mmCIF file of C-alpha atoms and ligand atoms in Angstrom:
data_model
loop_
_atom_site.group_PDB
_atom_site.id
_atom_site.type_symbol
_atom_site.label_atom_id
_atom_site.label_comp_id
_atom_site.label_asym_id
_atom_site.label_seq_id
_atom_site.Cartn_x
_atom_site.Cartn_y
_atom_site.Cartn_z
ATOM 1 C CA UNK A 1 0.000 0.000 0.000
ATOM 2 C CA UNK A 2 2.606 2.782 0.812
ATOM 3 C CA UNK A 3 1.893 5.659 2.728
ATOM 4 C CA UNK A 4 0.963 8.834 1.331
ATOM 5 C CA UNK A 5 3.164 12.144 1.759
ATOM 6 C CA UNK A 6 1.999 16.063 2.069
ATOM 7 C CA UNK A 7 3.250 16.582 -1.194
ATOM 8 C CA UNK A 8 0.473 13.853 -2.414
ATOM 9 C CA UNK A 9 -2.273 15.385 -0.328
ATOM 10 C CA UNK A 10 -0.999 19.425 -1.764
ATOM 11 C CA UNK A 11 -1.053 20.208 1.359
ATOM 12 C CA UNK A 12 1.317 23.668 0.719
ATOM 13 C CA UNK A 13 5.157 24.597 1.009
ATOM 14 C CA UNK A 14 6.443 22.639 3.643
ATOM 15 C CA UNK A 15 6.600 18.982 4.834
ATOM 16 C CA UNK A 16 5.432 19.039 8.434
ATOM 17 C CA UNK A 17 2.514 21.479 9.802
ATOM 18 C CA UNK A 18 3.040 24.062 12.389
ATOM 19 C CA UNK A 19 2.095 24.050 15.769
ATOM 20 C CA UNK A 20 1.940 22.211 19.520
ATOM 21 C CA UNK A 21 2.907 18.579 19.636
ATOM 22 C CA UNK A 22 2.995 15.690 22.029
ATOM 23 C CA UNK A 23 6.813 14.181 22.079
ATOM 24 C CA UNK A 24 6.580 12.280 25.508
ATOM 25 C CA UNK A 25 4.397 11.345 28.177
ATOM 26 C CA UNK A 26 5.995 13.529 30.904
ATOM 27 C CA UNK A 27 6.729 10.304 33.500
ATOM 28 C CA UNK A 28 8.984 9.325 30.813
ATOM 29 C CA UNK A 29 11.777 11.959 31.655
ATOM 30 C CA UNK A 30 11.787 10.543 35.390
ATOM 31 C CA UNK A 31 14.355 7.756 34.087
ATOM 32 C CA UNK A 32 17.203 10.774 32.690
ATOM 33 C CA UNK A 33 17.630 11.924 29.482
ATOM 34 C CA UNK A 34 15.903 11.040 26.138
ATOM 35 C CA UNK A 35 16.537 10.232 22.449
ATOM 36 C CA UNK A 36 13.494 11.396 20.386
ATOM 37 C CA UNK A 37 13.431 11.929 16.839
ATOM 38 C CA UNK A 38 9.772 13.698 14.984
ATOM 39 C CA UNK A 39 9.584 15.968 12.341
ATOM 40 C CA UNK A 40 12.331 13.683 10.314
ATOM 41 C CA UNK A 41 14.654 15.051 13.105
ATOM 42 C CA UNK A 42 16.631 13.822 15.957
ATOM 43 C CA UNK A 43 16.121 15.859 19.386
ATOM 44 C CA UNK A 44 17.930 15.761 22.748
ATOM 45 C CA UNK A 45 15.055 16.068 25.646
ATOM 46 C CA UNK A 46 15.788 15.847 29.257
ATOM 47 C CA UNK A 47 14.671 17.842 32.689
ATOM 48 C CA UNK A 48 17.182 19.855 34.257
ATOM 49 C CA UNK A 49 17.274 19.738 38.078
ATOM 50 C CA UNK A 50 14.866 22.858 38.409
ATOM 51 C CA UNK A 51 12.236 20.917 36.770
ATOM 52 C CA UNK A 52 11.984 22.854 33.752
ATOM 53 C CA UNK A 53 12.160 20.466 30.278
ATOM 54 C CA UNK A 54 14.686 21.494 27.689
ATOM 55 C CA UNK A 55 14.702 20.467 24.003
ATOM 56 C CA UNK A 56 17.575 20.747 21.567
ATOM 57 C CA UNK A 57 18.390 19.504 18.819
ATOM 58 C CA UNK A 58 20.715 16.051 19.259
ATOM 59 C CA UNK A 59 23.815 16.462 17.889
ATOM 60 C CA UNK A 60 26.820 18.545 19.249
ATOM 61 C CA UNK A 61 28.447 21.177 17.651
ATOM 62 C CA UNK A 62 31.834 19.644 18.538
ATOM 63 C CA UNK A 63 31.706 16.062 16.428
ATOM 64 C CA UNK A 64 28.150 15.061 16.173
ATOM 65 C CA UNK A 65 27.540 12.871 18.964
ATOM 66 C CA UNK A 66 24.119 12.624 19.858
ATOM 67 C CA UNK A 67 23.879 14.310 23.195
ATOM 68 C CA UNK A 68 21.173 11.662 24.796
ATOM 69 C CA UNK A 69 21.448 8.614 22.829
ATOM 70 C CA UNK A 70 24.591 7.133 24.583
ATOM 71 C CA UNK A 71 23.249 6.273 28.460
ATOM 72 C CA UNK A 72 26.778 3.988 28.711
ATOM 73 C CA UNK A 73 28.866 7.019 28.804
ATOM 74 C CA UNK A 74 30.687 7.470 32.243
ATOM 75 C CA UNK A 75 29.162 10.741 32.729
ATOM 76 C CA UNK A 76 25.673 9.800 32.252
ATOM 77 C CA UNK A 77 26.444 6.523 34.670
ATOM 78 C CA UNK A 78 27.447 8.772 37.128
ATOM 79 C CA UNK A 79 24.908 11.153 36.659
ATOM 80 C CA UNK A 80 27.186 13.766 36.148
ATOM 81 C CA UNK A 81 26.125 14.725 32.414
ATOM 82 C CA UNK A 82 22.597 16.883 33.658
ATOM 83 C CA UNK A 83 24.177 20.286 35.562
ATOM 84 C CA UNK A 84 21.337 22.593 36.642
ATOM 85 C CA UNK A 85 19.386 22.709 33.774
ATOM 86 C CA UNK A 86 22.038 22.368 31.450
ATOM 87 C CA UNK A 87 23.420 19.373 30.045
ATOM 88 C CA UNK A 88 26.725 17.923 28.731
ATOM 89 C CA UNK A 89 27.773 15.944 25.585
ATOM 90 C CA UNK A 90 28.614 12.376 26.802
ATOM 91 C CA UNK A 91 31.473 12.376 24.408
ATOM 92 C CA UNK A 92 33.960 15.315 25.932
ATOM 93 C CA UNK A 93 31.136 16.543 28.223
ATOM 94 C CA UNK A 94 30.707 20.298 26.494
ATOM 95 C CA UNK A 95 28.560 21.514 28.112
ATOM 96 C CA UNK A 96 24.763 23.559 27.215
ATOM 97 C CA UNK A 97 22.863 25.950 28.486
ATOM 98 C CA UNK A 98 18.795 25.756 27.924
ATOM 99 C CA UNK A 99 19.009 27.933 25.379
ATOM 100 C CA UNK A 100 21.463 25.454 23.386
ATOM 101 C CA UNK A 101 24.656 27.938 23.703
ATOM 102 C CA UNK A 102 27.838 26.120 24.497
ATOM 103 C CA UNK A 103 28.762 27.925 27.955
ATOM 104 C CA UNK A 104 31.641 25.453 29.272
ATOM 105 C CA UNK A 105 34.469 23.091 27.599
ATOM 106 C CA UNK A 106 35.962 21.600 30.740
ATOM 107 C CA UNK A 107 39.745 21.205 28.870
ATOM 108 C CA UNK A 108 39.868 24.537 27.412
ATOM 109 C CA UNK A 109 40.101 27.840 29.074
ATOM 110 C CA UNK A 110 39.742 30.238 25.855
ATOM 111 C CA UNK A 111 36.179 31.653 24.944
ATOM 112 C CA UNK A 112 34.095 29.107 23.567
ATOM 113 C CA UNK A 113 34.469 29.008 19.510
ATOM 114 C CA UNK A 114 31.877 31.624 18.373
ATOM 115 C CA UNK A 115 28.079 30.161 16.871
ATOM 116 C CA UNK A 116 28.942 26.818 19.370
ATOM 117 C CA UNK A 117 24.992 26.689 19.710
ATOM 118 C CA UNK A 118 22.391 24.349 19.546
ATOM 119 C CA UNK A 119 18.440 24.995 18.378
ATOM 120 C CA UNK A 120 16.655 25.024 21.747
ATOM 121 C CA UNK A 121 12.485 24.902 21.195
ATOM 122 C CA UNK A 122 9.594 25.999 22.721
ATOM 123 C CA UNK A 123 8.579 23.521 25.306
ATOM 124 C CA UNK A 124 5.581 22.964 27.520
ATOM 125 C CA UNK A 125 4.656 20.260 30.521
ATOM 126 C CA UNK A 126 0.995 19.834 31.214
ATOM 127 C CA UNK A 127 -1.582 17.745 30.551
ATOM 128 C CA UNK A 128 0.610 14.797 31.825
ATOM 129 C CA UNK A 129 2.466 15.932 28.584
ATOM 130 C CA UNK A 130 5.768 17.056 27.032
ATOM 131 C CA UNK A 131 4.638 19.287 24.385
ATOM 132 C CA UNK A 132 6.653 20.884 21.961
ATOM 133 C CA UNK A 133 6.278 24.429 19.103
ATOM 134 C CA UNK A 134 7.316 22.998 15.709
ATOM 135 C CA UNK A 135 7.712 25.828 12.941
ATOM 136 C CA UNK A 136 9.003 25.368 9.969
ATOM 137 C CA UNK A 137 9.922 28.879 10.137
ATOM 138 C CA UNK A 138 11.418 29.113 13.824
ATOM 139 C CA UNK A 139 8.319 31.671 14.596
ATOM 140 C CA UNK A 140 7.643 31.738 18.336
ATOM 141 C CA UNK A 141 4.201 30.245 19.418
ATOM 142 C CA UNK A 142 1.338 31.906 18.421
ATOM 143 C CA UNK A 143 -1.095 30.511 20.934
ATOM 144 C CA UNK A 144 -1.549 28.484 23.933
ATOM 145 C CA UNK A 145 -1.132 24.695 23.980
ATOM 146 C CA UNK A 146 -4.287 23.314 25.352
ATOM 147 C CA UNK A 147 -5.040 22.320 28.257
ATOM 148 C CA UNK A 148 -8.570 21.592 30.517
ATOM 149 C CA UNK A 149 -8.714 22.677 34.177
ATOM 150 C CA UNK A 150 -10.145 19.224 34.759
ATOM 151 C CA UNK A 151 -6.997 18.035 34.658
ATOM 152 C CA UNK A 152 -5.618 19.489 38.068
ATOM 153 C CA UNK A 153 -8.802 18.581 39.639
ATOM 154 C CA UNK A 154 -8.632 15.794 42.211
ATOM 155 C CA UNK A 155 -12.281 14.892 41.518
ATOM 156 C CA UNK A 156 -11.130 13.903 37.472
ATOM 157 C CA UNK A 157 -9.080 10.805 37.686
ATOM 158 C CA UNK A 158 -6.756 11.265 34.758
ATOM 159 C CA UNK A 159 -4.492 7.965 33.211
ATOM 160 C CA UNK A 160 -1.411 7.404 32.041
ATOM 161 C CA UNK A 161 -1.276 7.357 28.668
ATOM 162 C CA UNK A 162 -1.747 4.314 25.988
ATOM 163 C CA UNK A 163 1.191 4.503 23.555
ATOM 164 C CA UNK A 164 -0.412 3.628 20.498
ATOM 165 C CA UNK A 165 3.378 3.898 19.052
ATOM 166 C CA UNK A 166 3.963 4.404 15.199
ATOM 167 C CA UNK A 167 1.439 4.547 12.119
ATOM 168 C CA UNK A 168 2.219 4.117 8.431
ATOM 169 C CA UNK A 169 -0.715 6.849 7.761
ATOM 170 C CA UNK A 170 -0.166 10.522 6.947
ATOM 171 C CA UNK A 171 -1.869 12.896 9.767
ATOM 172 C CA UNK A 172 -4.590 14.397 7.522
ATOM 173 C CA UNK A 173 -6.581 10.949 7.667
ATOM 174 C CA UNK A 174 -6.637 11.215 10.598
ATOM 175 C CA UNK A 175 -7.882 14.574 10.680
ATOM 176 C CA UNK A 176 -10.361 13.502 8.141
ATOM 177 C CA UNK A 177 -12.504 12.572 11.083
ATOM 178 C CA UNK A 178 -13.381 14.902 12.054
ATOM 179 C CA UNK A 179 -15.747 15.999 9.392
ATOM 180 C CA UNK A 180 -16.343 12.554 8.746
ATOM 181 C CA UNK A 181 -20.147 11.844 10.057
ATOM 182 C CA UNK A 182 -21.197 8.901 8.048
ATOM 183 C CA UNK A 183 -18.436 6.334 9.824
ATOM 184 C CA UNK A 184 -19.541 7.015 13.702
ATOM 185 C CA UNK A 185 -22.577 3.910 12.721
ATOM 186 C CA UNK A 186 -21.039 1.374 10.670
ATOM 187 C CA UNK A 187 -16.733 1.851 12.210
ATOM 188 C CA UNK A 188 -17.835 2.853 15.800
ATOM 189 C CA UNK A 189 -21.747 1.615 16.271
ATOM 190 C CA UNK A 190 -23.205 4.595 17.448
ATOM 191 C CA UNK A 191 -24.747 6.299 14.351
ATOM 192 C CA UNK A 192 -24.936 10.010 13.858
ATOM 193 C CA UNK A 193 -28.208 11.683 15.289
ATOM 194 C CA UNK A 194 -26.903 15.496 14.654
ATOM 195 C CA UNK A 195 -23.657 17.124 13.229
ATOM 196 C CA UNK A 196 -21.537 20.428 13.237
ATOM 197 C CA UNK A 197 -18.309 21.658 12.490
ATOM 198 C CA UNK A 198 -16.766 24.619 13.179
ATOM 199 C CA UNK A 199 -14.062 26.198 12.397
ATOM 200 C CA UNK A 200 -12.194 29.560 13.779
ATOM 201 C CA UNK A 201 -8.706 30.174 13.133
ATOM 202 C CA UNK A 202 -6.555 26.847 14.414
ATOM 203 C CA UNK A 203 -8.802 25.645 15.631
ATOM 204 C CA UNK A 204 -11.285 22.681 14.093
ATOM 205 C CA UNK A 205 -14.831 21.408 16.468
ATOM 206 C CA UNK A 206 -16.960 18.498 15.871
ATOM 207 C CA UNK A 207 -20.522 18.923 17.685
ATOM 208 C CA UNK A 208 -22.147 15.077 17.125
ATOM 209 C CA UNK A 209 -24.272 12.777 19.232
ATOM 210 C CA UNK A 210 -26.165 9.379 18.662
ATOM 211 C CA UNK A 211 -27.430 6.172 20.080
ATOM 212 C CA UNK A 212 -24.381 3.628 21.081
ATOM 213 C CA UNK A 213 -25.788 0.244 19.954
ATOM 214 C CA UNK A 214 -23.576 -2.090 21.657
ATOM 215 C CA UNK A 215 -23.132 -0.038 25.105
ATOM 216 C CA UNK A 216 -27.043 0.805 25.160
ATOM 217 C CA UNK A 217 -26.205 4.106 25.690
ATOM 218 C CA UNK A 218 -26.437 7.829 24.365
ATOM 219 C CA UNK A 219 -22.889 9.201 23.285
ATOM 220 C CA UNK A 220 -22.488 12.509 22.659
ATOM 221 C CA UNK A 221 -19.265 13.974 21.828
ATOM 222 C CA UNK A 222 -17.516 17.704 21.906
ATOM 223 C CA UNK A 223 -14.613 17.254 20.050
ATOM 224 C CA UNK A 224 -11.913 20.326 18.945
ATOM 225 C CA UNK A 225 -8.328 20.185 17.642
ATOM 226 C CA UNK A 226 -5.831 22.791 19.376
ATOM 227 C CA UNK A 227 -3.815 23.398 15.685
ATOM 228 C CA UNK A 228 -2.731 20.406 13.957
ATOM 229 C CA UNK A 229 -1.846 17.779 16.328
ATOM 230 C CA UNK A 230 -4.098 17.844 19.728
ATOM 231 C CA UNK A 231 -7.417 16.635 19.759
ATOM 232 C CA UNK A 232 -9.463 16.957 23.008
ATOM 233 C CA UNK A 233 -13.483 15.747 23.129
ATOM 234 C CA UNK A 234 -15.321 15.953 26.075
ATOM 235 C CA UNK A 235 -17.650 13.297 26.427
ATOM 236 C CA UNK A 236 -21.072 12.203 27.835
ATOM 237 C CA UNK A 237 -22.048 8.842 27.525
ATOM 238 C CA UNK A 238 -24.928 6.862 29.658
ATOM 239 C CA UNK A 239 -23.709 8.434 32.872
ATOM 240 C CA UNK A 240 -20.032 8.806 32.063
ATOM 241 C CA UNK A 241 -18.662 12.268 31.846
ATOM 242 C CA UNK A 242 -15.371 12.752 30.737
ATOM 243 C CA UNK A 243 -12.531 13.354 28.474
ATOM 244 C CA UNK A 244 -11.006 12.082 25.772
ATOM 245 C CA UNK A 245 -6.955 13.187 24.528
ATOM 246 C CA UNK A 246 -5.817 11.688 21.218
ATOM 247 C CA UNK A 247 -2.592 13.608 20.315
ATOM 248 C CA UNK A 248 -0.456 12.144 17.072
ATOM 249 C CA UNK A 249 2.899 13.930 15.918
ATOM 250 C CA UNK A 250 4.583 13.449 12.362
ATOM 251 C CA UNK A 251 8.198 11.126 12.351
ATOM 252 C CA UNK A 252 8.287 10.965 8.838
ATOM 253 C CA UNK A 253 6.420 12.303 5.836
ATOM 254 C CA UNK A 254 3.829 9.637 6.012
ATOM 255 C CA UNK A 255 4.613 8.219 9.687
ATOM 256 C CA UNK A 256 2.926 9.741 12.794
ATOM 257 C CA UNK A 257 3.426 8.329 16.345
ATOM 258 C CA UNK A 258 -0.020 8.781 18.659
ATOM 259 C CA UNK A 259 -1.009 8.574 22.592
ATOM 260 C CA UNK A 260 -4.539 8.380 23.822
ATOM 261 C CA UNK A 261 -5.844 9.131 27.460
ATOM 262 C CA UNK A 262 -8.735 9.447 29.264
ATOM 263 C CA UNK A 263 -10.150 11.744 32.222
ATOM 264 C CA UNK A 264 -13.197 10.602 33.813
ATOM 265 C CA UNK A 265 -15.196 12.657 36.356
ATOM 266 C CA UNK A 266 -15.641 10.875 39.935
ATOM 267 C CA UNK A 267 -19.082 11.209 41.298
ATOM 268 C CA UNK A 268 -17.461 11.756 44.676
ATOM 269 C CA UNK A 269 -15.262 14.903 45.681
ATOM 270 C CA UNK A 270 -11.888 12.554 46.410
ATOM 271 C CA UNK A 271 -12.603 9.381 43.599
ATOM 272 C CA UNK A 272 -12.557 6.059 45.636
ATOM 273 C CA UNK A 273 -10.837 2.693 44.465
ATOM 274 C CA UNK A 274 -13.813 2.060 42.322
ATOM 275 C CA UNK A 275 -14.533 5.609 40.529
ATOM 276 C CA UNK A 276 -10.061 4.789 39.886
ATOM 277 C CA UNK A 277 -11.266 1.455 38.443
ATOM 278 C CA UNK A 278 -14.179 2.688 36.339
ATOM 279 C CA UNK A 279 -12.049 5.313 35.176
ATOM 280 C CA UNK A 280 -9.482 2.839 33.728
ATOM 281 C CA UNK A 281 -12.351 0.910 32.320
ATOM 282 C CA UNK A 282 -13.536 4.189 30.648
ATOM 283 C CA UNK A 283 -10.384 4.958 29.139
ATOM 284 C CA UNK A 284 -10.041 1.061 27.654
ATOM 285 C CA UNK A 285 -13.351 1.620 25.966
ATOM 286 C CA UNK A 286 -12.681 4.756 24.558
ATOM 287 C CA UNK A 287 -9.064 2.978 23.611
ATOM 288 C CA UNK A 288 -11.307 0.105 22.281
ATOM 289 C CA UNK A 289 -13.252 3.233 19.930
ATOM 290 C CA UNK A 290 -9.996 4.623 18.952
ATOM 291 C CA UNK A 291 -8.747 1.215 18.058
ATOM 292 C CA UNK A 292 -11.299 0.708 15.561
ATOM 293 C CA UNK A 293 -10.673 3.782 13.662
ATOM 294 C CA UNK A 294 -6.774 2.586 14.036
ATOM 295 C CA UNK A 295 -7.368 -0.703 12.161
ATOM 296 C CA UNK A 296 -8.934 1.037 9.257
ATOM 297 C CA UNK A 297 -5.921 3.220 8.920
ATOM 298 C CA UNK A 298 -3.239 0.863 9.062
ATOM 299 C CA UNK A 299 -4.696 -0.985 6.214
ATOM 300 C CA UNK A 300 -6.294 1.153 3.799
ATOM 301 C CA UNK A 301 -4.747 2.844 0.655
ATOM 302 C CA UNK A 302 -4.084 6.747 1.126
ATOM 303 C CA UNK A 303 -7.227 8.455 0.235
ATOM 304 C CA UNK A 304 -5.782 11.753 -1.484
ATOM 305 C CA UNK A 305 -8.896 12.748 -3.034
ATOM 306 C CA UNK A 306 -12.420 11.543 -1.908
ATOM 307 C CA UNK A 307 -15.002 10.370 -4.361
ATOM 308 C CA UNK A 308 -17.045 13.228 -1.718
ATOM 309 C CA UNK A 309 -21.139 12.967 -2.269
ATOM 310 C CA UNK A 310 -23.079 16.289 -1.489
ATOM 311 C CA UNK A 311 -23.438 15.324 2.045
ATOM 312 C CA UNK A 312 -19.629 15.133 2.995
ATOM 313 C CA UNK A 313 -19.080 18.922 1.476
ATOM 314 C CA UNK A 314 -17.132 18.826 5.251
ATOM 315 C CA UNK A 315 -14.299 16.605 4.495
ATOM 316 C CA UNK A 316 -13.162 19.139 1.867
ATOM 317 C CA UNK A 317 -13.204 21.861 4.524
ATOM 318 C CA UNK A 318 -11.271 20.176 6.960
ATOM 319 C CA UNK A 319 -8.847 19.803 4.371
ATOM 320 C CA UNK A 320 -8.499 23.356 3.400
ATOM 321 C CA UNK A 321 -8.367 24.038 7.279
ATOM 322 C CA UNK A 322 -5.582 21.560 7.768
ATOM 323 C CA UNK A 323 -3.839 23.217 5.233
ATOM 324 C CA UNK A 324 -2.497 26.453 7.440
ATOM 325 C CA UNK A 325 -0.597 24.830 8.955
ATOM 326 C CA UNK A 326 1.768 23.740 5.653
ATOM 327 C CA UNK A 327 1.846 27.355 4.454
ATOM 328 C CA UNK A 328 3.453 30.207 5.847
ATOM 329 C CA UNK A 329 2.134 32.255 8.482
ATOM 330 C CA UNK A 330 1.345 34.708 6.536
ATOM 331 C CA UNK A 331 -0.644 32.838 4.084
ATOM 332 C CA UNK A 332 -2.451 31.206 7.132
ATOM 333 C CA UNK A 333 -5.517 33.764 6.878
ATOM 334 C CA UNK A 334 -6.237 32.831 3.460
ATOM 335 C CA UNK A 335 -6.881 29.207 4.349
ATOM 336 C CA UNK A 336 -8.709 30.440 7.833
ATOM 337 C CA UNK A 337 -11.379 32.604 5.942
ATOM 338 C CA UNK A 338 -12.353 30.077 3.515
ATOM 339 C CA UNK A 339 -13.626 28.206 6.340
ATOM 340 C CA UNK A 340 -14.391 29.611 9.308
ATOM 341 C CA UNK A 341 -18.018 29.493 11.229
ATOM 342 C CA UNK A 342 -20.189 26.745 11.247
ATOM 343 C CA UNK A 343 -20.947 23.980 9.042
ATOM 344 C CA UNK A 344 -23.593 21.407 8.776
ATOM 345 C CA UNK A 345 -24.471 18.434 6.499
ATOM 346 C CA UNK A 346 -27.899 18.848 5.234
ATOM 347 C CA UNK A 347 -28.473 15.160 5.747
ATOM 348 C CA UNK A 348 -28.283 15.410 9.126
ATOM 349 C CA UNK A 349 -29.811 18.135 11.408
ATOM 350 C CA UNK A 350 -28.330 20.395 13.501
ATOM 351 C CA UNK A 351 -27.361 20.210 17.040
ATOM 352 C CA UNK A 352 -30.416 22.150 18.474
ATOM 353 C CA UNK A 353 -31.540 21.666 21.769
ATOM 354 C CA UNK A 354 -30.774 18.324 22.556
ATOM 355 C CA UNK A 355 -26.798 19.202 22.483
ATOM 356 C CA UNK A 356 -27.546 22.347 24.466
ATOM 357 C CA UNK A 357 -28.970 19.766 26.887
ATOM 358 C CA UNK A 358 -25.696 17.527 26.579
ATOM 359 C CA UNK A 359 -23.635 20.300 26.445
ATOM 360 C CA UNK A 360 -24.936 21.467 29.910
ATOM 361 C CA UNK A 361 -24.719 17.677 31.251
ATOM 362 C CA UNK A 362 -21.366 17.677 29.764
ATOM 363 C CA UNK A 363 -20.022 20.944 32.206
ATOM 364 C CA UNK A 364 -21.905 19.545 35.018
HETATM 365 S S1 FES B 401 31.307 15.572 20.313
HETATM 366 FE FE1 FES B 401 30.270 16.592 21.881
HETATM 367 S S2 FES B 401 31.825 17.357 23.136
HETATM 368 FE FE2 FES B 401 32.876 16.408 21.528
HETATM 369 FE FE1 FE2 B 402 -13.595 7.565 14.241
#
């Protein structure tokens, strides 16, 4: 089959999209230093003794070694290679600063050669996250990461999260669903009832709800993606309220890895061993949802056009959305305005009351 790249899809000027991005799950950094490579890079992450998360790129300035990949080094044994918040090459331990400049070679006293400096990026922790900026052209952020205030609420019990580890699928099938109504019945069993997208600037909503046929149960389903990578739904389902995370990062041109967690609302104030326990069940059946979507991916062909009918006039938007992030930031407007505000299918009626009621249900 192949995987299909941005170039295939058009997607615009450059090979990977703009914007926030999961690269660890934030436990991860508890066992020292890490190797990761995304964006068809390779990336030094590790926590410096403040706490704080640095990210440079991996190799050093000196000869190339990769400045986390090499955890037999005597300096990393000895955990001598993190200093502060800076951290040293395990080869002849020079030494950088956060910010990637080369601030110490312990066997020479002269200045350190001039432009010794590393590419340090924008990182964030929350969300039980490492999250990182990716720009194509080395802008700044130009809006918050997500995040829910559930989160740091001891009444939500949050997981860990499932690594769901690499996919031979390009990211914009996956974004493909969310304007993609007519697959909820026959991948996930619980058939559209009412639709909306929206769309404002980087950001991309899905508004559905229906009957779940297996469960016996009404899902409905608030769904938004934070720029090209995050995707956070909030959830109501029977008497489940919670939150779904489903966060997938480019490796390659045609390779994305992907994490999925839960957070599930405790009907008491501190959640007891069982609200824990349903919470973990919660997460495996929204894990169980996810994985069904999953298994079409890994085995279809790319779909770089759609054979669209009338009613899927969304998936095209989406697209064009999705495409923003590809293009420079200047050029990011054009793509916004052709899109944004809300959009329905005219199969399938609007969310009306009923979501207003799930909506509510949803915040309480
Ligand atoms: S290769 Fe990094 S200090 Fe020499
Ligand atoms: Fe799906």
């Amino acid at each position: 089959m192949g995987t299909a790249k941005a170039k295939d899809f058009d997607l615009g000027e450059f090979t990977f999209p703009r914007g926030w991005f999961m690269i660890a799950e934030a436990t991860e950094l508890d066992n020292g230093p890490m190797a990761v490579r995304f964006f068809g890079k390779d990336f030094a992450l590790y926590r410096g003794t403040s706490g704080r998360v640095v990210l440079l790129d991996a190799y050093c300035v000196h000869m190339g070694t990769h400045l986390t990949a090499s955890p037999s080094a005597s300096i990393v044994l000895n955990n001598e290679q993190i200093e502060g918040d800076s951290i040293r090459c395990p080869y002849h331990a020079w030494r950088y600063a956060p910010d990637g400049t080369v601030d110490d070679i312990p066997y020479f006293d002269g200045p350190c050669p001039k432009g010794a400096k590393l590419k340090s990026y924008p990182v964030v922790e929350q969300l039980g996250a490492i999250l990182m900026w990716h720009d194509p052209e080395d802008g700044e952020p130009e809006y918050d990461a997500p995040n829910v205030d559930a989160w740091e609420n001891p009444q939500w019990t949050n997981g860990t999260y499932d690594h769901l580890g690499e996919i031979p699928i390009h990211p914009q099938e996956i974004i493909d669903n969310m304007a993609d109504a007519h697959h909820l019945g026959p991948t996930h069993g619980a058939p559209c009832e009412y639709f909306e997208n929206e769309y404002d600037g980087h950001l991309y909503y899905q508004r559905q709800g229906g009957f779940h046929r297996m469960y016996n149960a009404y899902l409905t389903t608030s769904t938004w993606y934070t720029g090209p990578g995050m995707l956070i739904s909030r959830q109501r389902f029977g008497e489940a309220n919670g939150y779904e995370f489903i966060f997938h990062t480019p490796i390659e041109d045609g390779l994305v890895k992907a994490w999925h967690n839960n957070l599930a609302m405790s009907p008491n104030a501190r959640p007891t061993d069982e609200d824990v326990t349903n919470a973990k069940l919660a997460q495996e059946g929204a894990l169980a949802a996810f994985a069904q979507d999953f298994d079409i991916w890994t085995n279809k062909r790319p779909a770089t056009t759609i054979m669209a009918l009338p009613v899927e006039r969304n998936f095209r938007r989406g697209r064009t959305w999705y495409k923003q992030f590809y293009n420079p930031r200047s050029k990011a407007a054009e793509y916004q305005e052709k899109v944004n505000g809300k959009h329905y299918l005219s199969n399938l009626p609007e969310p009306g009351e009923l979501a207003e009621e799930l909506e509510a249900a949803i915040a309480g």
